[in-house]
mmCIF file of C-alpha atoms in Angstrom:
data_model
loop_
_atom_site.group_PDB
_atom_site.id
_atom_site.type_symbol
_atom_site.label_atom_id
_atom_site.label_comp_id
_atom_site.label_asym_id
_atom_site.label_seq_id
_atom_site.Cartn_x
_atom_site.Cartn_y
_atom_site.Cartn_z
ATOM 1 C CA MET A 1 0.000 0.000 0.000
ATOM 2 C CA PHE A 2 2.733 2.497 0.916
ATOM 3 C CA THR A 3 4.751 1.754 -2.194
ATOM 4 C CA ALA A 4 1.731 2.577 -4.353
ATOM 5 C CA ALA A 5 1.105 5.776 -2.363
ATOM 6 C CA TRP A 6 4.753 6.941 -2.759
ATOM 7 C CA VAL A 7 4.687 6.162 -6.485
ATOM 8 C CA ALA A 8 1.442 8.144 -6.808
ATOM 9 C CA TRP A 9 2.984 11.036 -4.848
ATOM 10 C CA MET A 10 6.024 11.042 -7.135
ATOM 11 C CA GLY A 11 3.789 10.911 -10.200
ATOM 12 C CA LEU A 12 1.787 13.858 -8.935
ATOM 13 C CA PHE A 13 4.993 15.796 -8.280
ATOM 14 C CA VAL A 14 6.247 15.080 -11.811
ATOM 15 C CA ALA A 15 2.913 16.202 -13.258
ATOM 16 C CA ILE A 16 2.787 19.448 -11.226
ATOM 17 C CA GLU A 17 6.444 20.328 -11.796
ATOM 18 C CA GLY A 18 6.195 19.377 -15.467
ATOM 19 C CA LEU A 19 3.214 21.689 -15.925
ATOM 20 C CA ALA A 20 5.038 24.473 -14.095
ATOM 21 C CA LEU A 21 8.091 24.064 -16.330
ATOM 22 C CA TYR A 22 5.921 23.942 -19.444
ATOM 23 C CA ARG A 23 4.095 27.160 -18.514
ATOM 24 C CA LYS A 24 7.391 28.989 -17.866
ATOM 25 C CA GLN A 25 5.659 31.480 -15.566
ATOM 26 C CA PRO A 26 7.590 32.969 -12.647
ATOM 27 C CA GLY A 27 6.751 31.414 -9.288
ATOM 28 C CA ASP A 28 5.331 28.104 -10.565
ATOM 29 C CA THR A 29 8.054 25.560 -9.741
ATOM 30 C CA LEU A 30 8.768 23.974 -6.379
ATOM 31 C CA SER A 31 12.216 25.611 -6.330
ATOM 32 C CA GLU A 32 10.661 29.050 -6.735
ATOM 33 C CA HIS A 33 8.162 28.363 -3.964
ATOM 34 C CA VAL A 34 10.882 27.091 -1.618
ATOM 35 C CA SER A 35 12.931 30.221 -2.369
ATOM 36 C CA ARG A 36 9.993 32.421 -1.383
ATOM 37 C CA TRP A 37 8.970 30.372 1.662
ATOM 38 C CA PHE A 38 12.498 30.303 3.070
ATOM 39 C CA HIS A 39 13.420 33.853 2.048
ATOM 40 C CA THR A 40 16.252 32.891 -0.293
ATOM 41 C CA ALA A 41 14.748 34.458 -3.442
ATOM 42 C CA LYS A 42 16.204 37.658 -4.813
ATOM 43 C CA GLY A 43 14.143 40.683 -3.884
ATOM 44 C CA ILE A 44 12.782 39.230 -0.625
ATOM 45 C CA VAL A 45 12.921 41.827 2.107
ATOM 46 C CA PRO A 46 14.284 40.113 5.240
ATOM 47 C CA ASP A 47 12.029 40.207 8.278
ATOM 48 C CA ARG A 48 12.101 38.818 11.831
ATOM 49 C CA THR A 49 11.630 35.246 10.599
ATOM 50 C CA THR A 50 14.226 35.194 7.796
ATOM 51 C CA ARG A 51 17.071 33.683 9.830
ATOM 52 C CA LEU A 52 14.777 31.057 11.327
ATOM 53 C CA ARG A 53 13.386 30.133 7.891
ATOM 54 C CA ARG A 54 16.853 29.822 6.393
ATOM 55 C CA PHE A 55 18.109 27.803 9.363
ATOM 56 C CA ALA A 56 15.133 25.443 9.037
ATOM 57 C CA LEU A 57 15.890 24.907 5.353
ATOM 58 C CA VAL A 58 19.609 24.272 5.942
ATOM 59 C CA ALA A 59 18.903 21.949 8.888
ATOM 60 C CA PHE A 60 16.345 19.943 6.894
ATOM 61 C CA MET A 61 18.622 19.636 3.856
ATOM 62 C CA ALA A 62 21.556 18.579 6.069
ATOM 63 C CA TRP A 63 19.419 15.938 7.775
ATOM 64 C CA LEU A 64 18.001 14.690 4.466
ATOM 65 C CA SER A 65 21.428 14.426 2.843
ATOM 66 C CA ALA A 66 22.582 12.253 5.779
ATOM 67 C CA HIS A 67 19.302 10.320 6.108
ATOM 68 C CA PHE A 68 19.175 8.808 2.607
ATOM 69 C CA PRO A 69 22.779 7.515 2.398
ATOM 70 C CA ALA A 70 22.487 6.102 5.927
ATOM 71 C CA GLY A 71 19.553 3.945 4.852
ATOM 72 C CA GLY A 72 17.062 5.874 6.941
ATOM 73 C CA THR A 73 18.846 5.270 10.229
ATOM 74 C CA PHE A 74 19.888 8.888 10.698
#
């Protein structure tokens, strides 16, 4: 059941991202959304939460890059 759900999730991601890339409109892709959400996009005016947002992104990416090679044990 979970394998089918993850495959469906990946298929949905490919469809959404593919449509966003096809449209070529600013702000459609996941990368552009992440840049806005975590205040890394050019033109974002830093506010009180900018450092926390950026730390959260770096911490998550660091954990994820250790988690996958470790076979999910980290």
